[in-house]
Amino acid sequence: MIPELGNFALILALCLAIIQAIFPLVGSLNRTPDWVALARPVAWGQFVFVSLSFGALTHAFLVNDFSVLYVAQHGNTELPIIYKISAVWGAHEGSLLLWVLILSGWTVAVASLTRNLPEEVVARVLSVMGMVSIGFLSFLLFTSNPFERLFPVPVQGGDLNPLLQDFGLAVHPPMLYMGYVGMSVAFSFAIAALIGGKLDSAWARWSRPWTLVAWVFLTIGITLGSWWAYYELGWGGWWFWDPVENASFMPWLAGTALIHSLAVTEKRGAFKRWTVLLALLAFSLSLLGTFLVRSGVLTSVHSFAADPARGLFILIFLLFVIGGSLFLYALRAPSISRGGGFANLSRESLLMGNNLLLLVITALVLLGTLAPLLYDAFQWGKISVGFPWFTSMFVMFTPLLILLMGAAPLTRWKQQDPAALLRSLRLALGVSIAAGIVVALPISSGSMSAGLAVALSVWLLTTLLTSLQQRLKHKSGIGGLLADIASRGGRSYYGMWVAHIGIAVFVIGVTFVTQFDIEKDARMSPGQEIQLNDYLFRFDGVADHKGPNYNAQRGTVRVFREGKEIAVLHPEKRTYLVQSKPMTEAGIDAGFMRDIYVSLGESLGNGDWAVRLYYKPFVRWIWLGGILISIGGLLAASDPRYRMRVLARLRGSRPAADNLAAEGQA
Amino acid sequence: MHPVRKKRLILIGLMVAGVGIAVGFALNAFNQNLMFFYSPSEVIAGDAPEDHPFRLGGLVTTGSVQRQSDGLTTQFDVTDNEKTVTIQYTGILPDLFREGQGIVAHGRLNEGGIFVADEVLAKHDENYMPPEVAASLKDAHDKATAPATGTTATP
């Protein structure tokens, strides 16, 4: 009964989405206030029904209702509760339901946090989000219904893929989807602005915090995914240029370009058309990503053919979104006014260069991701694009990007005197080149790549410090800094500051772990010792171990440094009872400067095991960089200037809301 | 032409030229980094390159896995149910490597016609399935998952 209610709630949500897509938009065009006023309540209604539906599916997992096909495929009575919940989004149908839930959540957030915006703008934005919602709800209902029943009812479920039975992967998809779907807000603002024909800096200011928050979620999602892959897949990699990863990385790149371009549009009124295009692109790539991953197109051309209904729906929806929005853009673009002019050397021009580079990288990742599909479609052969290619692309473009990143904060808007810029960059340039050379010298590391990475990171750091010094020239001490952070526009600046530091940390992490990691596969007998760098590994054999829903063989590896024991690691080889898939659980001793990572291969008889030993310097810096970037984004999104009018309004119109306003300020 | 416009055009032109050159390099490198996939039948027929690495995929023949005395070098056969090629690999095989399983190996042929792999990939789950073996593996895959759920996902 409950699954049917869930299904019914989904149908009602679709009906509300249709109302939300049509009436507020039409009402905003022919000035019917009643229709415009529908937008918010309908958005709430949709959210309530989608939540009910999501709750119904979660309930089915919790009570092991195997009469629901999806639950029978991915649930199991033996699953720990947290994985029963995360199993809801463990496969295609449920993850789409999560998508829709998050979309309706974002819609409600927009509906309730935009009281300071003109009513007809909000109505249009919510209408466009309603259209997106129609697409996904009908995809869900007509091709991927999670509430489909199964008869006869099996006694036991097929279980969640053991790889997904992990905390990291329980939270990774929701974060990523928050990012993907959040891009729909930027998209909807752009489309609403195109419909209204009014693209100005106010539009950029409204859309900026939303875009930032979505981008932060995307950053967190990708960082979590990378961290998960590192400790869960058992071979110490943190990024594989796998199509699934690229699918999340492309919207991130486009989103990064977008938040920078939005800044220019807000501050200077320039780049308007470009910003709109980026907003359309970022969301299109999010859609492409979701669909590529979830339709199975990328994993197998044949599974695409296996379910032509899904594939066709996807293609039509993508064409509709991309084609429709580009058509609207083409209609409106000629009437978009040109923004403020700028000289060849100005912050605008540097940001334009950064945008171009980001888009080139996006295009190359797209090429590398889709090339196997295209080659197969045209029967040119079955190919894969090598890992080294992606890496060399990054090595080629990232240094340019970082050079611009360092210089831009020190460059004035509109026009910059080259000599003055050079003067303020002189010190940073000298220090970073020197640091790079010192690191690259044979006596320190002898690695050119490491030298380059250090030079680039120091460049970022020193230019940021220079810019901070210039900014605080007339303020003094910690008090001055704090006052500056709290000022209007302050958090935008410090958000940028922290995020760029995050990039510097990330570059160091990536380069050092790639250049200096040590890996050794060995056959080890109990008691045997192996020396790796400064570390001595002693293998103390393998014993049986029983987990809640798996059996494991658990190894013991003691790690010594300079005769002192520094870690006891327990890598495991697990066999999950239901799907009987073997799984490697690595034993990791995490540290700020290095990780020690041990995983079990296979048993070679007589108590001997194939063991994989790693020394991974600076690997944590990769995720630390991701965390700093996210913090920077949040800081920028929380800038008081995005809330000024909300607070003023709350104070003015409703004295009772003073508490709320105070809270918002705190 | 308006001087500001002209300046803007020069700036954009320079940027586009720079990006164009970089993209040219990228595409050139792209062509060199493509790894083509060959089935065992194609390798036996001599279609596969002898001096260039490529990818070889198929099902691991039952009973063919042999471990050499150093413990880390494994030799096994892969088949597409027509022809068979022997693969040699030193290192730790993936978790899901087993006889009868579909795998993809990166490497090159040696003089003896043995494929020396530097990487062996086995299927992680549906999302990590190498597309090339999908056709031949699909049946095997369906058989493997069907008993667990009582249904198959394909209509």
PDB file of N, CA, C and O in Angstrom, chain A residues 150 161 242 299-300 342 344 349 353 360 367 371 375 380 382-386 389 393 396-397 521-523 573 582-584 601-602 604 612, chain B residues 7-8 11 15 19 22 26-27 29-30 33-37 55 67 71-72 91-92 95-96 98 124-129 131-132 134 151:
ATOM      1  N   LEU A 150       6.864  -6.557  -7.773  1.00  0.00           N
ATOM      2  CA  LEU A 150       7.469  -7.797  -8.238  1.00  0.00           C
ATOM      3  C   LEU A 150       6.639  -8.946  -7.691  1.00  0.00           C
ATOM      4  O   LEU A 150       6.258  -8.960  -6.525  1.00  0.00           O
ATOM      5  N   ASN A 161      25.416  -3.304  -3.732  1.00  0.00           N
ATOM      6  CA  ASN A 161      26.789  -3.566  -4.147  1.00  0.00           C
ATOM      7  C   ASN A 161      27.751  -3.258  -2.986  1.00  0.00           C
ATOM      8  O   ASN A 161      27.721  -2.175  -2.427  1.00  0.00           O
ATOM      9  N   ASP A 242      37.985   8.428 -15.206  1.00  0.00           N
ATOM     10  CA  ASP A 242      36.910   7.540 -15.588  1.00  0.00           C
ATOM     11  C   ASP A 242      35.748   8.401 -16.110  1.00  0.00           C
ATOM     12  O   ASP A 242      35.550   9.509 -15.630  1.00  0.00           O
ATOM     13  N   THR A 299      28.978   3.296 -20.153  1.00  0.00           N
ATOM     14  CA  THR A 299      29.548   2.021 -19.764  1.00  0.00           C
ATOM     15  C   THR A 299      29.383   1.029 -20.889  1.00  0.00           C
ATOM     16  O   THR A 299      30.218   0.197 -21.106  1.00  0.00           O
ATOM     17  N   SER A 300      28.315   1.147 -21.597  1.00  0.00           N
ATOM     18  CA  SER A 300      28.140   0.228 -22.701  1.00  0.00           C
ATOM     19  C   SER A 300      27.138   0.792 -23.677  1.00  0.00           C
ATOM     20  O   SER A 300      26.023   1.139 -23.320  1.00  0.00           O
ATOM     21  N   PHE A 342      36.505  47.709 -21.205  1.00  0.00           N
ATOM     22  CA  PHE A 342      37.725  47.515 -20.432  1.00  0.00           C
ATOM     23  C   PHE A 342      38.917  47.459 -21.360  1.00  0.00           C
ATOM     24  O   PHE A 342      38.791  47.173 -22.547  1.00  0.00           O
ATOM     25  N   ASN A 344      42.865  46.306 -22.643  1.00  0.00           N
ATOM     26  CA  ASN A 344      43.455  44.986 -22.908  1.00  0.00           C
ATOM     27  C   ASN A 344      44.097  44.385 -21.668  1.00  0.00           C
ATOM     28  O   ASN A 344      44.141  43.178 -21.516  1.00  0.00           O
ATOM     29  N   SER A 349      40.039  41.392 -18.529  1.00  0.00           N
ATOM     30  CA  SER A 349      40.685  40.620 -19.594  1.00  0.00           C
ATOM     31  C   SER A 349      41.362  39.369 -19.021  1.00  0.00           C
ATOM     32  O   SER A 349      41.352  38.316 -19.659  1.00  0.00           O
ATOM     33  N   GLY A 353      40.561  35.509 -19.958  1.00  0.00           N
ATOM     34  CA  GLY A 353      41.544  34.477 -20.290  1.00  0.00           C
ATOM     35  C   GLY A 353      41.318  33.231 -19.449  1.00  0.00           C
ATOM     36  O   GLY A 353      41.315  32.102 -19.974  1.00  0.00           O
ATOM     37  N   VAL A 360      38.359  25.570 -22.491  1.00  0.00           N
ATOM     38  CA  VAL A 360      39.165  24.670 -23.321  1.00  0.00           C
ATOM     39  C   VAL A 360      39.348  23.337 -22.588  1.00  0.00           C
ATOM     40  O   VAL A 360      39.182  22.257 -23.178  1.00  0.00           O
ATOM     41  N   LEU A 367      35.761  15.855 -24.946  1.00  0.00           N
ATOM     42  CA  LEU A 367      36.259  15.078 -26.080  1.00  0.00           C
ATOM     43  C   LEU A 367      36.750  13.712 -25.622  1.00  0.00           C
ATOM     44  O   LEU A 367      36.389  12.673 -26.190  1.00  0.00           O
ATOM     45  N   ALA A 371      34.740  10.583 -26.931  1.00  0.00           N
ATOM     46  CA  ALA A 371      35.406  10.012 -28.109  1.00  0.00           C
ATOM     47  C   ALA A 371      35.140   8.510 -28.268  1.00  0.00           C
ATOM     48  O   ALA A 371      34.828   8.062 -29.379  1.00  0.00           O
ATOM     49  N   TYR A 375      33.616   7.113 -31.708  1.00  0.00           N
ATOM     50  CA  TYR A 375      34.357   6.144 -32.525  1.00  0.00           C
ATOM     51  C   TYR A 375      33.522   4.900 -32.736  1.00  0.00           C
ATOM     52  O   TYR A 375      33.470   4.338 -33.825  1.00  0.00           O
ATOM     53  N   TRP A 380      34.643   3.378 -36.190  1.00  0.00           N
ATOM     54  CA  TRP A 380      36.063   3.611 -36.450  1.00  0.00           C
ATOM     55  C   TRP A 380      36.928   2.717 -35.579  1.00  0.00           C
ATOM     56  O   TRP A 380      38.139   2.843 -35.561  1.00  0.00           O
ATOM     57  N   LYS A 382      37.135   0.415 -31.604  1.00  0.00           N
ATOM     58  CA  LYS A 382      36.825   0.595 -30.194  1.00  0.00           C
ATOM     59  C   LYS A 382      38.059   1.139 -29.499  1.00  0.00           C
ATOM     60  O   LYS A 382      39.088   0.488 -29.467  1.00  0.00           O
ATOM     61  N   ILE A 383      37.912   2.318 -28.942  1.00  0.00           N
ATOM     62  CA  ILE A 383      39.098   2.958 -28.387  1.00  0.00           C
ATOM     63  C   ILE A 383      38.896   3.289 -26.922  1.00  0.00           C
ATOM     64  O   ILE A 383      37.785   3.277 -26.410  1.00  0.00           O
ATOM     65  N   SER A 384      39.995   3.592 -26.264  1.00  0.00           N
ATOM     66  CA  SER A 384      39.903   4.271 -24.987  1.00  0.00           C
ATOM     67  C   SER A 384      40.943   5.361 -25.016  1.00  0.00           C
ATOM     68  O   SER A 384      41.939   5.272 -25.724  1.00  0.00           O
ATOM     69  N   VAL A 385      40.675   6.435 -24.286  1.00  0.00           N
ATOM     70  CA  VAL A 385      41.623   7.537 -24.249  1.00  0.00           C
ATOM     71  C   VAL A 385      42.475   7.359 -23.014  1.00  0.00           C
ATOM     72  O   VAL A 385      41.961   7.221 -21.913  1.00  0.00           O
ATOM     73  N   GLY A 386      43.789   7.329 -23.239  1.00  0.00           N
ATOM     74  CA  GLY A 386      44.690   6.984 -22.138  1.00  0.00           C
ATOM     75  C   GLY A 386      44.706   8.025 -21.039  1.00  0.00           C
ATOM     76  O   GLY A 386      44.584   9.216 -21.277  1.00  0.00           O
ATOM     77  N   TRP A 389      46.997  11.052 -21.423  1.00  0.00           N
ATOM     78  CA  TRP A 389      46.579  12.195 -22.233  1.00  0.00           C
ATOM     79  C   TRP A 389      45.904  13.251 -21.370  1.00  0.00           C
ATOM     80  O   TRP A 389      46.255  14.425 -21.412  1.00  0.00           O
ATOM     81  N   MET A 393      47.247  17.033 -20.641  1.00  0.00           N
ATOM     82  CA  MET A 393      46.424  18.213 -20.916  1.00  0.00           C
ATOM     83  C   MET A 393      46.422  19.148 -19.713  1.00  0.00           C
ATOM     84  O   MET A 393      46.500  20.362 -19.829  1.00  0.00           O
ATOM     85  N   MET A 396      49.578  20.943 -19.227  1.00  0.00           N
ATOM     86  CA  MET A 396      49.756  21.993 -20.220  1.00  0.00           C
ATOM     87  C   MET A 396      48.966  23.259 -19.852  1.00  0.00           C
ATOM     88  O   MET A 396      49.477  24.370 -19.965  1.00  0.00           O
ATOM     89  N   PHE A 397      47.720  23.101 -19.404  1.00  0.00           N
ATOM     90  CA  PHE A 397      46.865  24.275 -19.232  1.00  0.00           C
ATOM     91  C   PHE A 397      46.859  24.852 -17.823  1.00  0.00           C
ATOM     92  O   PHE A 397      46.645  26.042 -17.638  1.00  0.00           O
ATOM     93  N   ASP A 521      54.591  -4.138  -5.034  1.00  0.00           N
ATOM     94  CA  ASP A 521      53.815  -5.365  -4.913  1.00  0.00           C
ATOM     95  C   ASP A 521      54.791  -6.454  -4.500  1.00  0.00           C
ATOM     96  O   ASP A 521      55.849  -6.587  -5.102  1.00  0.00           O
ATOM     97  N   ALA A 522      54.440  -7.216  -3.469  1.00  0.00           N
ATOM     98  CA  ALA A 522      55.397  -8.228  -3.028  1.00  0.00           C
ATOM     99  C   ALA A 522      54.672  -9.462  -2.526  1.00  0.00           C
ATOM    100  O   ALA A 522      53.525  -9.387  -2.075  1.00  0.00           O
ATOM    101  N   ARG A 523      55.387 -10.575  -2.589  1.00  0.00           N
ATOM    102  CA  ARG A 523      54.885 -11.776  -1.942  1.00  0.00           C
ATOM    103  C   ARG A 523      55.477 -11.778  -0.551  1.00  0.00           C
ATOM    104  O   ARG A 523      56.686 -11.688  -0.383  1.00  0.00           O
ATOM    105  N   LYS A 573      40.548  -8.568   3.244  1.00  0.00           N
ATOM    106  CA  LYS A 573      39.946  -9.077   2.023  1.00  0.00           C
ATOM    107  C   LYS A 573      38.572  -9.551   2.434  1.00  0.00           C
ATOM    108  O   LYS A 573      38.448 -10.511   3.187  1.00  0.00           O
ATOM    109  N   PRO A 582      34.317 -10.391  -3.787  1.00  0.00           N
ATOM    110  CA  PRO A 582      35.444 -10.062  -2.919  1.00  0.00           C
ATOM    111  C   PRO A 582      35.713  -8.567  -2.945  1.00  0.00           C
ATOM    112  O   PRO A 582      35.440  -7.908  -3.932  1.00  0.00           O
ATOM    113  N   MET A 583      36.173  -8.053  -1.825  1.00  0.00           N
ATOM    114  CA  MET A 583      36.413  -6.623  -1.709  1.00  0.00           C
ATOM    115  C   MET A 583      37.693  -6.388  -0.946  1.00  0.00           C
ATOM    116  O   MET A 583      37.933  -7.046   0.060  1.00  0.00           O
ATOM    117  N   THR A 584      38.488  -5.444  -1.398  1.00  0.00           N
ATOM    118  CA  THR A 584      39.709  -5.133  -0.688  1.00  0.00           C
ATOM    119  C   THR A 584      39.486  -3.919   0.200  1.00  0.00           C
ATOM    120  O   THR A 584      39.012  -2.897  -0.264  1.00  0.00           O
ATOM    121  N   GLY A 601      46.503  -8.531  -1.626  1.00  0.00           N
ATOM    122  CA  GLY A 601      46.188  -9.070  -2.948  1.00  0.00           C
ATOM    123  C   GLY A 601      45.466 -10.382  -2.774  1.00  0.00           C
ATOM    124  O   GLY A 601      44.334 -10.439  -2.315  1.00  0.00           O
ATOM    125  N   GLU A 602      46.153 -11.475  -3.086  1.00  0.00           N
ATOM    126  CA  GLU A 602      45.484 -12.759  -2.895  1.00  0.00           C
ATOM    127  C   GLU A 602      46.378 -13.701  -2.114  1.00  0.00           C
ATOM    128  O   GLU A 602      47.578 -13.481  -1.999  1.00  0.00           O
ATOM    129  N   LEU A 604      48.578 -16.803  -1.459  1.00  0.00           N
ATOM    130  CA  LEU A 604      49.435 -17.578  -2.354  1.00  0.00           C
ATOM    131  C   LEU A 604      49.791 -18.925  -1.742  1.00  0.00           C
ATOM    132  O   LEU A 604      50.714 -19.591  -2.188  1.00  0.00           O
ATOM    133  N   ARG A 612      50.340  -5.297  -1.278  1.00  0.00           N
ATOM    134  CA  ARG A 612      50.689  -4.076  -1.980  1.00  0.00           C
ATOM    135  C   ARG A 612      51.005  -3.009  -0.936  1.00  0.00           C
ATOM    136  O   ARG A 612      50.197  -2.734  -0.054  1.00  0.00           O
TER     137      ARG A 612
ATOM    138  N   LYS B   7      40.688  47.275 -30.751  1.00  0.00           N
ATOM    139  CA  LYS B   7      41.570  46.766 -29.705  1.00  0.00           C
ATOM    140  C   LYS B   7      41.004  45.464 -29.123  1.00  0.00           C
ATOM    141  O   LYS B   7      41.717  44.481 -28.917  1.00  0.00           O
ATOM    142  N   ARG B   8      39.697  45.507 -28.877  1.00  0.00           N
ATOM    143  CA  ARG B   8      39.026  44.328 -28.323  1.00  0.00           C
ATOM    144  C   ARG B   8      39.185  43.137 -29.269  1.00  0.00           C
ATOM    145  O   ARG B   8      39.480  42.022 -28.852  1.00  0.00           O
ATOM    146  N   LEU B  11      42.643  41.713 -29.045  1.00  0.00           N
ATOM    147  CA  LEU B  11      42.786  40.921 -27.818  1.00  0.00           C
ATOM    148  C   LEU B  11      42.143  39.549 -27.981  1.00  0.00           C
ATOM    149  O   LEU B  11      42.753  38.509 -27.708  1.00  0.00           O
ATOM    150  N   MET B  15      43.898  35.793 -28.075  1.00  0.00           N
ATOM    151  CA  MET B  15      43.482  34.711 -27.178  1.00  0.00           C
ATOM    152  C   MET B  15      43.065  33.486 -27.974  1.00  0.00           C
ATOM    153  O   MET B  15      43.451  32.363 -27.668  1.00  0.00           O
ATOM    154  N   VAL B  19      44.814  29.847 -27.820  1.00  0.00           N
ATOM    155  CA  VAL B  19      44.026  28.670 -27.477  1.00  0.00           C
ATOM    156  C   VAL B  19      44.039  27.681 -28.640  1.00  0.00           C
ATOM    157  O   VAL B  19      44.158  26.470 -28.450  1.00  0.00           O
ATOM    158  N   ALA B  22      47.230  25.703 -28.692  1.00  0.00           N
ATOM    159  CA  ALA B  22      47.213  24.720 -27.606  1.00  0.00           C
ATOM    160  C   ALA B  22      46.301  23.550 -27.947  1.00  0.00           C
ATOM    161  O   ALA B  22      46.651  22.381 -27.743  1.00  0.00           O
ATOM    162  N   ALA B  26      46.943  19.587 -28.325  1.00  0.00           N
ATOM    163  CA  ALA B  26      46.144  18.639 -27.556  1.00  0.00           C
ATOM    164  C   ALA B  26      45.582  17.554 -28.470  1.00  0.00           C
ATOM    165  O   ALA B  26      45.633  16.364 -28.149  1.00  0.00           O
ATOM    166  N   LEU B  27      45.086  17.966 -29.629  1.00  0.00           N
ATOM    167  CA  LEU B  27      44.471  16.979 -30.523  1.00  0.00           C
ATOM    168  C   LEU B  27      45.525  16.033 -31.092  1.00  0.00           C
ATOM    169  O   LEU B  27      45.280  14.840 -31.264  1.00  0.00           O
ATOM    170  N   ALA B  29      48.281  15.136 -29.573  1.00  0.00           N
ATOM    171  CA  ALA B  29      48.589  14.196 -28.494  1.00  0.00           C
ATOM    172  C   ALA B  29      47.463  13.194 -28.319  1.00  0.00           C
ATOM    173  O   ALA B  29      47.685  12.032 -28.013  1.00  0.00           O
ATOM    174  N   PHE B  30      46.249  13.687 -28.548  1.00  0.00           N
ATOM    175  CA  PHE B  30      45.072  12.830 -28.402  1.00  0.00           C
ATOM    176  C   PHE B  30      45.174  11.629 -29.335  1.00  0.00           C
ATOM    177  O   PHE B  30      44.985  10.483 -28.942  1.00  0.00           O
ATOM    178  N   ASN B  33      47.493   9.044 -28.184  1.00  0.00           N
ATOM    179  CA  ASN B  33      47.162   8.371 -26.935  1.00  0.00           C
ATOM    180  C   ASN B  33      45.961   7.448 -27.033  1.00  0.00           C
ATOM    181  O   ASN B  33      45.540   6.879 -26.043  1.00  0.00           O
ATOM    182  N   LEU B  34      45.396   7.363 -28.225  1.00  0.00           N
ATOM    183  CA  LEU B  34      44.256   6.466 -28.376  1.00  0.00           C
ATOM    184  C   LEU B  34      44.737   5.030 -28.254  1.00  0.00           C
ATOM    185  O   LEU B  34      45.737   4.648 -28.838  1.00  0.00           O
ATOM    186  N   MET B  35      44.031   4.262 -27.474  1.00  0.00           N
ATOM    187  CA  MET B  35      44.370   2.853 -27.372  1.00  0.00           C
ATOM    188  C   MET B  35      43.233   2.062 -27.998  1.00  0.00           C
ATOM    189  O   MET B  35      42.095   2.123 -27.519  1.00  0.00           O
ATOM    190  N   PHE B  36      43.540   1.353 -29.041  1.00  0.00           N
ATOM    191  CA  PHE B  36      42.498   0.580 -29.690  1.00  0.00           C
ATOM    192  C   PHE B  36      42.311  -0.758 -28.989  1.00  0.00           C
ATOM    193  O   PHE B  36      43.220  -1.280 -28.346  1.00  0.00           O
ATOM    194  N   PHE B  37      41.129  -1.261 -29.152  1.00  0.00           N
ATOM    195  CA  PHE B  37      40.765  -2.511 -28.508  1.00  0.00           C
ATOM    196  C   PHE B  37      40.726  -3.619 -29.547  1.00  0.00           C
ATOM    197  O   PHE B  37      40.201  -3.434 -30.641  1.00  0.00           O
ATOM    198  N   ARG B  55      44.726  -2.610 -26.245  1.00  0.00           N
ATOM    199  CA  ARG B  55      43.958  -3.265 -25.197  1.00  0.00           C
ATOM    200  C   ARG B  55      43.370  -4.553 -25.729  1.00  0.00           C
ATOM    201  O   ARG B  55      42.940  -4.623 -26.882  1.00  0.00           O
ATOM    202  N   ARG B  67      50.260 -19.569 -11.840  1.00  0.00           N
ATOM    203  CA  ARG B  67      51.072 -18.619 -11.115  1.00  0.00           C
ATOM    204  C   ARG B  67      52.520 -19.077 -11.179  1.00  0.00           C
ATOM    205  O   ARG B  67      52.811 -20.239 -10.976  1.00  0.00           O
ATOM    206  N   GLY B  71      55.506 -15.827  -7.443  1.00  0.00           N
ATOM    207  CA  GLY B  71      54.269 -15.563  -6.717  1.00  0.00           C
ATOM    208  C   GLY B  71      53.488 -14.397  -7.259  1.00  0.00           C
ATOM    209  O   GLY B  71      52.309 -14.270  -6.985  1.00  0.00           O
ATOM    210  N   LEU B  72      54.087 -13.543  -8.022  1.00  0.00           N
ATOM    211  CA  LEU B  72      53.370 -12.363  -8.470  1.00  0.00           C
ATOM    212  C   LEU B  72      53.123 -12.345  -9.975  1.00  0.00           C
ATOM    213  O   LEU B  72      52.370 -11.524 -10.470  1.00  0.00           O
ATOM    214  N   GLY B  91      52.096  -8.671 -10.918  1.00  0.00           N
ATOM    215  CA  GLY B  91      51.495  -7.714  -9.996  1.00  0.00           C
ATOM    216  C   GLY B  91      50.246  -8.312  -9.397  1.00  0.00           C
ATOM    217  O   GLY B  91      49.959  -9.490  -9.549  1.00  0.00           O
ATOM    218  N   ILE B  92      49.511  -7.470  -8.679  1.00  0.00           N
ATOM    219  CA  ILE B  92      48.323  -7.949  -7.991  1.00  0.00           C
ATOM    220  C   ILE B  92      47.114  -7.780  -8.895  1.00  0.00           C
ATOM    221  O   ILE B  92      46.859  -6.693  -9.416  1.00  0.00           O
ATOM    222  N   ASP B  95      40.361  -7.464  -7.594  1.00  0.00           N
ATOM    223  CA  ASP B  95      39.500  -8.301  -6.769  1.00  0.00           C
ATOM    224  C   ASP B  95      38.610  -9.213  -7.588  1.00  0.00           C
ATOM    225  O   ASP B  95      38.373 -10.357  -7.233  1.00  0.00           O
ATOM    226  N   LEU B  96      38.067  -8.654  -8.663  1.00  0.00           N
ATOM    227  CA  LEU B  96      37.034  -9.395  -9.376  1.00  0.00           C
ATOM    228  C   LEU B  96      37.620 -10.251 -10.492  1.00  0.00           C
ATOM    229  O   LEU B  96      36.905 -10.763 -11.333  1.00  0.00           O
ATOM    230  N   ARG B  98      38.727 -13.455 -11.980  1.00  0.00           N
ATOM    231  CA  ARG B  98      38.613 -14.886 -11.729  1.00  0.00           C
ATOM    232  C   ARG B  98      38.306 -15.582 -13.041  1.00  0.00           C
ATOM    233  O   ARG B  98      37.998 -14.921 -14.034  1.00  0.00           O
ATOM    234  N   HIS B 124      34.075  -3.702 -12.095  1.00  0.00           N
ATOM    235  CA  HIS B 124      33.759  -3.363 -10.706  1.00  0.00           C
ATOM    236  C   HIS B 124      32.276  -3.497 -10.447  1.00  0.00           C
ATOM    237  O   HIS B 124      31.836  -4.116  -9.520  1.00  0.00           O
ATOM    238  N   ASP B 125      31.528  -2.826 -11.257  1.00  0.00           N
ATOM    239  CA  ASP B 125      30.080  -3.005 -11.222  1.00  0.00           C
ATOM    240  C   ASP B 125      29.572  -2.477 -12.543  1.00  0.00           C
ATOM    241  O   ASP B 125      30.364  -2.122 -13.411  1.00  0.00           O
ATOM    242  N   GLU B 126      28.281  -2.367 -12.681  1.00  0.00           N
ATOM    243  CA  GLU B 126      27.717  -1.966 -13.969  1.00  0.00           C
ATOM    244  C   GLU B 126      28.316  -0.655 -14.457  1.00  0.00           C
ATOM    245  O   GLU B 126      28.521  -0.471 -15.640  1.00  0.00           O
ATOM    246  N   ASN B 127      28.621   0.242 -13.525  1.00  0.00           N
ATOM    247  CA  ASN B 127      29.097   1.551 -13.942  1.00  0.00           C
ATOM    248  C   ASN B 127      30.540   1.536 -14.436  1.00  0.00           C
ATOM    249  O   ASN B 127      30.970   2.454 -15.094  1.00  0.00           O
ATOM    250  N   TYR B 128      31.283   0.528 -14.076  1.00  0.00           N
ATOM    251  CA  TYR B 128      32.685   0.501 -14.465  1.00  0.00           C
ATOM    252  C   TYR B 128      32.951  -0.547 -15.531  1.00  0.00           C
ATOM    253  O   TYR B 128      34.066  -0.905 -15.793  1.00  0.00           O
ATOM    254  N   MET B 129      31.898  -1.018 -16.116  1.00  0.00           N
ATOM    255  CA  MET B 129      31.986  -2.070 -17.126  1.00  0.00           C
ATOM    256  C   MET B 129      32.700  -1.564 -18.367  1.00  0.00           C
ATOM    257  O   MET B 129      32.325  -0.560 -18.941  1.00  0.00           O
ATOM    258  N   PRO B 131      33.160  -1.141 -22.014  1.00  0.00           N
ATOM    259  CA  PRO B 131      32.135  -1.332 -23.035  1.00  0.00           C
ATOM    260  C   PRO B 131      32.483  -2.427 -24.042  1.00  0.00           C
ATOM    261  O   PRO B 131      31.595  -3.096 -24.556  1.00  0.00           O
ATOM    262  N   GLU B 132      33.779  -2.603 -24.295  1.00  0.00           N
ATOM    263  CA  GLU B 132      34.165  -3.495 -25.383  1.00  0.00           C
ATOM    264  C   GLU B 132      33.788  -4.944 -25.125  1.00  0.00           C
ATOM    265  O   GLU B 132      33.423  -5.681 -26.025  1.00  0.00           O
ATOM    266  N   ALA B 134      31.435  -5.767 -23.287  1.00  0.00           N
ATOM    267  CA  ALA B 134      30.039  -5.817 -22.847  1.00  0.00           C
ATOM    268  C   ALA B 134      29.236  -6.834 -23.646  1.00  0.00           C
ATOM    269  O   ALA B 134      28.492  -7.631 -23.073  1.00  0.00           O
ATOM    270  N   THR B 151      15.105 -11.762 -11.256  1.00  0.00           N
ATOM    271  CA  THR B 151      14.661 -11.094 -12.481  1.00  0.00           C
ATOM    272  C   THR B 151      15.884 -10.599 -13.229  1.00  0.00           C
ATOM    273  O   THR B 151      16.988 -10.581 -12.700  1.00  0.00           O
TER     274      THR B 151
END
